[in-house]
C-alpha positions as MATLAB code, in Angstrom:
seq = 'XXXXXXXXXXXXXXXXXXXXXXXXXXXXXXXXXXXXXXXXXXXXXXXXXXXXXXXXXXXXXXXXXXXXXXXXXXXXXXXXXXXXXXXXXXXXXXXXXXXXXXXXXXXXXXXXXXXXXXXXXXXXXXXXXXXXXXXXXXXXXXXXXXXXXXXXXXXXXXXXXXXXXXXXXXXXXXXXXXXXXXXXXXXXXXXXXXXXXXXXXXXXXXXXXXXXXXXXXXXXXXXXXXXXXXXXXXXXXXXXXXXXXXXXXXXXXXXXXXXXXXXXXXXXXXXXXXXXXXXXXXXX';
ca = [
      16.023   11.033  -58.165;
      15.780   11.804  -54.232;
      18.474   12.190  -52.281;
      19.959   10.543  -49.008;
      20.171   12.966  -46.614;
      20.080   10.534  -43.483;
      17.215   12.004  -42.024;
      14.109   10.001  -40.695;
      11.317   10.874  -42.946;
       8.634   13.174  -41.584;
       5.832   10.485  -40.731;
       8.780    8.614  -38.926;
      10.173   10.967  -37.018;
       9.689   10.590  -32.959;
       7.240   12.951  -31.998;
       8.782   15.336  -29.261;
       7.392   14.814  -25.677;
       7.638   17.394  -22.786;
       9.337   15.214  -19.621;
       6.199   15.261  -17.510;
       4.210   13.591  -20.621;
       6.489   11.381  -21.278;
       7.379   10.214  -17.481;
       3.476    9.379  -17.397;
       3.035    7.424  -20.843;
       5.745    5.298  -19.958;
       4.504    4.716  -16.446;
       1.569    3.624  -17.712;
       3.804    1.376  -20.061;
       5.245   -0.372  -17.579;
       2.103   -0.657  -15.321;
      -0.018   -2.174  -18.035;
       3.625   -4.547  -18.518;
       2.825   -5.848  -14.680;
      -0.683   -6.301  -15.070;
      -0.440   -8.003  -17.436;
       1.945  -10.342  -16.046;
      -0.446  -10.718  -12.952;
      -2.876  -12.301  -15.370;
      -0.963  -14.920  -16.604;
       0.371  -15.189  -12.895;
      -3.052  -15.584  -11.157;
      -1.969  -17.608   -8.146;
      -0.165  -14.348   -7.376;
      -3.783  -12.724   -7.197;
      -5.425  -15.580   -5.702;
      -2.762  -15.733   -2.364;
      -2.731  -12.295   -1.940;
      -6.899  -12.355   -1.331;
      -6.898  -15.391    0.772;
      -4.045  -13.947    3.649;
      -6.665  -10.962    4.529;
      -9.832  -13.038    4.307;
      -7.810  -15.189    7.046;
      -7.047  -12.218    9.151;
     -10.577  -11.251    8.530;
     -11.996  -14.891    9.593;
      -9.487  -15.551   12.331;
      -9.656  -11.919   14.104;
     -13.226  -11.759   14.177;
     -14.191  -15.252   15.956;
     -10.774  -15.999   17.812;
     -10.134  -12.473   19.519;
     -14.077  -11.409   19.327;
     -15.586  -11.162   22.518;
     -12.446  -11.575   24.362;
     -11.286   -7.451   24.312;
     -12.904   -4.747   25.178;
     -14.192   -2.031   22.836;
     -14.896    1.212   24.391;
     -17.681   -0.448   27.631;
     -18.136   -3.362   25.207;
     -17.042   -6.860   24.556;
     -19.957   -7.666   22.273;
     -18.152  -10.148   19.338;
     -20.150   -7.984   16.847;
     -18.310   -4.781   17.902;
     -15.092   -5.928   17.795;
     -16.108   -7.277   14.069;
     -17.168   -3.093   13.207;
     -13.890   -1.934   15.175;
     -11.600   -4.427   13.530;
     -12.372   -3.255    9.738;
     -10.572   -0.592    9.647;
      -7.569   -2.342   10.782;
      -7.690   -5.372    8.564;
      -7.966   -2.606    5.871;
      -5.539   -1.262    6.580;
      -2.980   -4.153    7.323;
      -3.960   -5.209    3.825;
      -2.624   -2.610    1.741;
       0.306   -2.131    3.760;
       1.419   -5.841    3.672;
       1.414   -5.637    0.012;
       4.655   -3.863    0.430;
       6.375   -6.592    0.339;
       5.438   -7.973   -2.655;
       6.065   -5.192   -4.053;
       9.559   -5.114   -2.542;
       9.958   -8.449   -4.362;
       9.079   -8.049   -7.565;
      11.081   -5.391   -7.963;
      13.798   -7.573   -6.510;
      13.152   -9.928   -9.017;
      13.180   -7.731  -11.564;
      17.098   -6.786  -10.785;
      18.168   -9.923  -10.342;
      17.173  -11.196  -13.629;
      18.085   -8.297  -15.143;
      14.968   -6.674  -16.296;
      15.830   -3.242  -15.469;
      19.002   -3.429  -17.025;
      16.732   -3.853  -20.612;
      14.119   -1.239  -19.489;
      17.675    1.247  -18.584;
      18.541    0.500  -22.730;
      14.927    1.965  -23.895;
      14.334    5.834  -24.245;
      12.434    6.351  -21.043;
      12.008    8.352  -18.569;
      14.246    6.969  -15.611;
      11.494    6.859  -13.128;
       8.813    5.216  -15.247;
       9.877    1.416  -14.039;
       9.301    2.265  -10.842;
       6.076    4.140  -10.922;
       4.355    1.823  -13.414;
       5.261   -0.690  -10.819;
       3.509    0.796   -7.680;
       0.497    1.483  -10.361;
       0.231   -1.831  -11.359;
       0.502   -2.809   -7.435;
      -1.954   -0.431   -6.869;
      -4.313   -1.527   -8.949;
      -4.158   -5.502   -7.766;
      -4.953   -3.967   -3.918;
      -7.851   -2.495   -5.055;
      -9.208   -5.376   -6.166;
      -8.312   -7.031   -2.916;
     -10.158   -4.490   -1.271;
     -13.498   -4.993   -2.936;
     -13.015   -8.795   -2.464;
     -11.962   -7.965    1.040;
     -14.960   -5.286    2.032;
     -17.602   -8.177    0.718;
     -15.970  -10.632    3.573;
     -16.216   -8.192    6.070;
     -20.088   -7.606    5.096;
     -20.969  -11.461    5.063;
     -19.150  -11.785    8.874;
     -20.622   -8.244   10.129;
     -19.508   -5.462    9.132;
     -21.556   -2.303    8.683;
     -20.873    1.539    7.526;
     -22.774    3.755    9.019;
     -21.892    6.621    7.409;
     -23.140    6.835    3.856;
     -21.515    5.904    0.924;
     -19.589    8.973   -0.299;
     -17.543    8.786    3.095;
     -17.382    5.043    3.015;
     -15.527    5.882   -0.902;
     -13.283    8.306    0.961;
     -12.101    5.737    3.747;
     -11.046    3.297    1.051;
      -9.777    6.225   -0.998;
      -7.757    7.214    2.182;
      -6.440    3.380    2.444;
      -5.524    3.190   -0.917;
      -3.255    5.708   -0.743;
      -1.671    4.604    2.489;
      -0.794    1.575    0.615;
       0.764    3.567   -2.554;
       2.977    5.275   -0.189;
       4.216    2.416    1.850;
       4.996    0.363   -1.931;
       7.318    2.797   -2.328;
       9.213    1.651    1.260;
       9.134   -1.357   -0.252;
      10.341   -0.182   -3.888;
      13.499    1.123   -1.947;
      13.825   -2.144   -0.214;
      13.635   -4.044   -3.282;
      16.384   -1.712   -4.870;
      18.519   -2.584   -1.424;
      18.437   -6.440   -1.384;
      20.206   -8.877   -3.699;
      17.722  -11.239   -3.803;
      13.731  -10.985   -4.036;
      13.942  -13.750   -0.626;
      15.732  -10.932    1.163;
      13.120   -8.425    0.148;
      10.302  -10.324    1.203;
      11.574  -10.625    4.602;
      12.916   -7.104    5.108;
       9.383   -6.090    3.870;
       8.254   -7.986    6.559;
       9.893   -6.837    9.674;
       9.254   -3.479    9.600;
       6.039   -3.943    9.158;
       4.996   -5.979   11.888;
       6.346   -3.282   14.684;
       3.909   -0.573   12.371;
       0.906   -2.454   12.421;
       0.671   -3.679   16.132;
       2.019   -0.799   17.388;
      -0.898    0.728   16.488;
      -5.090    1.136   17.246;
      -5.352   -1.547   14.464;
      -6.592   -4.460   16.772;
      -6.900   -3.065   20.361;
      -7.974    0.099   21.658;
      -4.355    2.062   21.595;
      -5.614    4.194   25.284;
      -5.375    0.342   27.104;
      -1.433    0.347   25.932;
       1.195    1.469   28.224;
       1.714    4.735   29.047;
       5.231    5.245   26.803;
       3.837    3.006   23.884;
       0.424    4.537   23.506;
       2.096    7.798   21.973;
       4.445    6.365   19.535;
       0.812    4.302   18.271;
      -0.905    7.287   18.106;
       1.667    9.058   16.058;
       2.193    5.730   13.934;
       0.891    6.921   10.159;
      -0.561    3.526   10.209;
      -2.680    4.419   13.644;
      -4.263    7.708   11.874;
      -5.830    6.119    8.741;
      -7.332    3.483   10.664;
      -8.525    6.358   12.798;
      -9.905    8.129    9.975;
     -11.393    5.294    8.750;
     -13.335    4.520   11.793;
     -14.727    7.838   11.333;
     -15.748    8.126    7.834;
     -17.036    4.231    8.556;
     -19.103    5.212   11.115;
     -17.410    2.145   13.414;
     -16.486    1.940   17.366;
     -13.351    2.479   18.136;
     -12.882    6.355   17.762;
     -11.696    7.197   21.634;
     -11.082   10.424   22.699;
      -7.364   11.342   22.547;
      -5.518   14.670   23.057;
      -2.797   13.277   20.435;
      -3.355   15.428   17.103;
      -3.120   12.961   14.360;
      -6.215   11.436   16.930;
      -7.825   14.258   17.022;
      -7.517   14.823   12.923;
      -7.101   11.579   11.284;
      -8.430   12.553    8.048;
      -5.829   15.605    7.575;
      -3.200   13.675    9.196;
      -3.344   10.431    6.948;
      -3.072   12.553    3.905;
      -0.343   14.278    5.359;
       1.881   10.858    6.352;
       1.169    9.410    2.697;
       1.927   12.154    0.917;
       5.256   12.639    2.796;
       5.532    8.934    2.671;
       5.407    9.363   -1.343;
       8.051   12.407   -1.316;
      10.647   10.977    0.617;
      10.543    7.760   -0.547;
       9.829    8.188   -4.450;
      12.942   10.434   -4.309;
      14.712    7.655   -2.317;
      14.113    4.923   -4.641;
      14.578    6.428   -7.663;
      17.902    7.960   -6.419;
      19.053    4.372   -5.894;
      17.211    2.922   -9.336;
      19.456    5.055  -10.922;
      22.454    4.070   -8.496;
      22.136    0.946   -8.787;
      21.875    0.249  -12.533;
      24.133    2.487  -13.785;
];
């Protein structure tokens, strides 16, 4: 006759998990929790492809031809210097939505349930910029086969062309995580949509997104050219191969590849520790 001890037996004991491990299982968790949900969502997917294939439509035949690229005002270059932009504009506007769902997930009380489970405190949010993540990079490749059927060209190869959208991607990662704060900050997911928004109008037209940034006034054109936004469409130029990539003594102009990794990844760092300082403000 055993007897009761009222200890788990061996097989179901939890297994023991360092912090780092177990931060990045349940990240994954939760990421593969929001993809999912996209699924069963798809008009979600569906309305965020058909915004940028607008921009994409509308910028190329309503403002093409009518500015001047470099000596040009060929339609087609303005097409090849656009790209970059719209690229970029694309995985920074899904900010908000990130900002939202997040929202939404407070005010129905999601994360309150997710707080209740043994995870690690920052998993919600991280599995929530993956899943994001993962639904702009599927934008992108919708987005970069638009942009080939109205012009569009790299000239640069393929490995570089993988690094500009590499370079984009994470841009985009860093600025969910604005938007993660944002969403943390509101009461309702309405509010974080439009707080999402205003901020990032100012960031993306301030910027060498749609014009040429030297043709801006003389106190704008260095708060562009500093813009985090301004040096990944920069870089991307580059690695594209596209017009666009005027000579400037600014330094993020100068080194747009460096200096885009450098805003995202400080992006991340100040932000991450933001929002999960007020994840765990906010639902304690």
């Amino acid at each position: 006759m055993s007897t009761l001890t009222g200890t788990a037996p061996p097989s179901l004991a939890p297994v023991p998990r360092g912090g780092i491990r177990q931060s990045v299982a349940d990240s994954l968790v939760v990421a593969q929790r929001n993809l999912i949900r996209m699924t069963r969502i798809p008009e979600m997917v569906i309305f965020g492809l058909i915004q940028p294939i607008m921009f994409v439509v509308l910028f190329s035949y309503v403002f093409g031809g009518s500015l001047q690229i470099g000596a040009s005002t060929s339609p087609a270059v303005y097409r090849e210097f656009l790209m970059a932009g719209i690229f970029a504009q694309t995985v920074t506007f899904a900010t908000a939505g990130a900002g939202a769902g997040i929202a939404d997930d407070m005010h129905r009380g999601l994360i309150d349930r997710f707080r209740s489970l043994p995870m690690a405190r920052g998993a919600v949010l991280t599995g929530r910029t993956l899943a994001d993540l993962v639904q702009t990079a599927l934008t992108m490749v919708v987005l970069a086969v638009v942009a080939l059927l109205v012009g569009w060209r790299v000239h640069e190869g393929v490995p570089k062309a993988l690094g500009a959208f590499a370079l984009l991607l994470l841009l985009g990662y860093a600025f969910s995580w604005i938007g993660a704060l944002i969403g943390l900050s509101v009461r309702t997911p309405e509010a974080a949509t439009s707080g999402g928004l205003i901020w990032l109008f100012p960031v993306t037209f301030i910027s060498n997104a749609f014009v040429d940034a030297s043709r801006m006034a003389s106190w704008l054109r260095p708060v562009a050219e500093w813009n985090p936004f301004s040096a990944t469409v920069q870089a991307c130029r580059e690695l594209f191969g596209n017009p666009g990539v005027s000579a400037s003594g600014a330094w993020p102009m100068q080194h747009p590849v460096w200096a885009s990794v450098i805003w995202s990844v400080l992006i991340i760092a100040v932000f991450r520790t933001l929002a999960v300082r007020r994840y765990r403000s906010a639902t304690v």
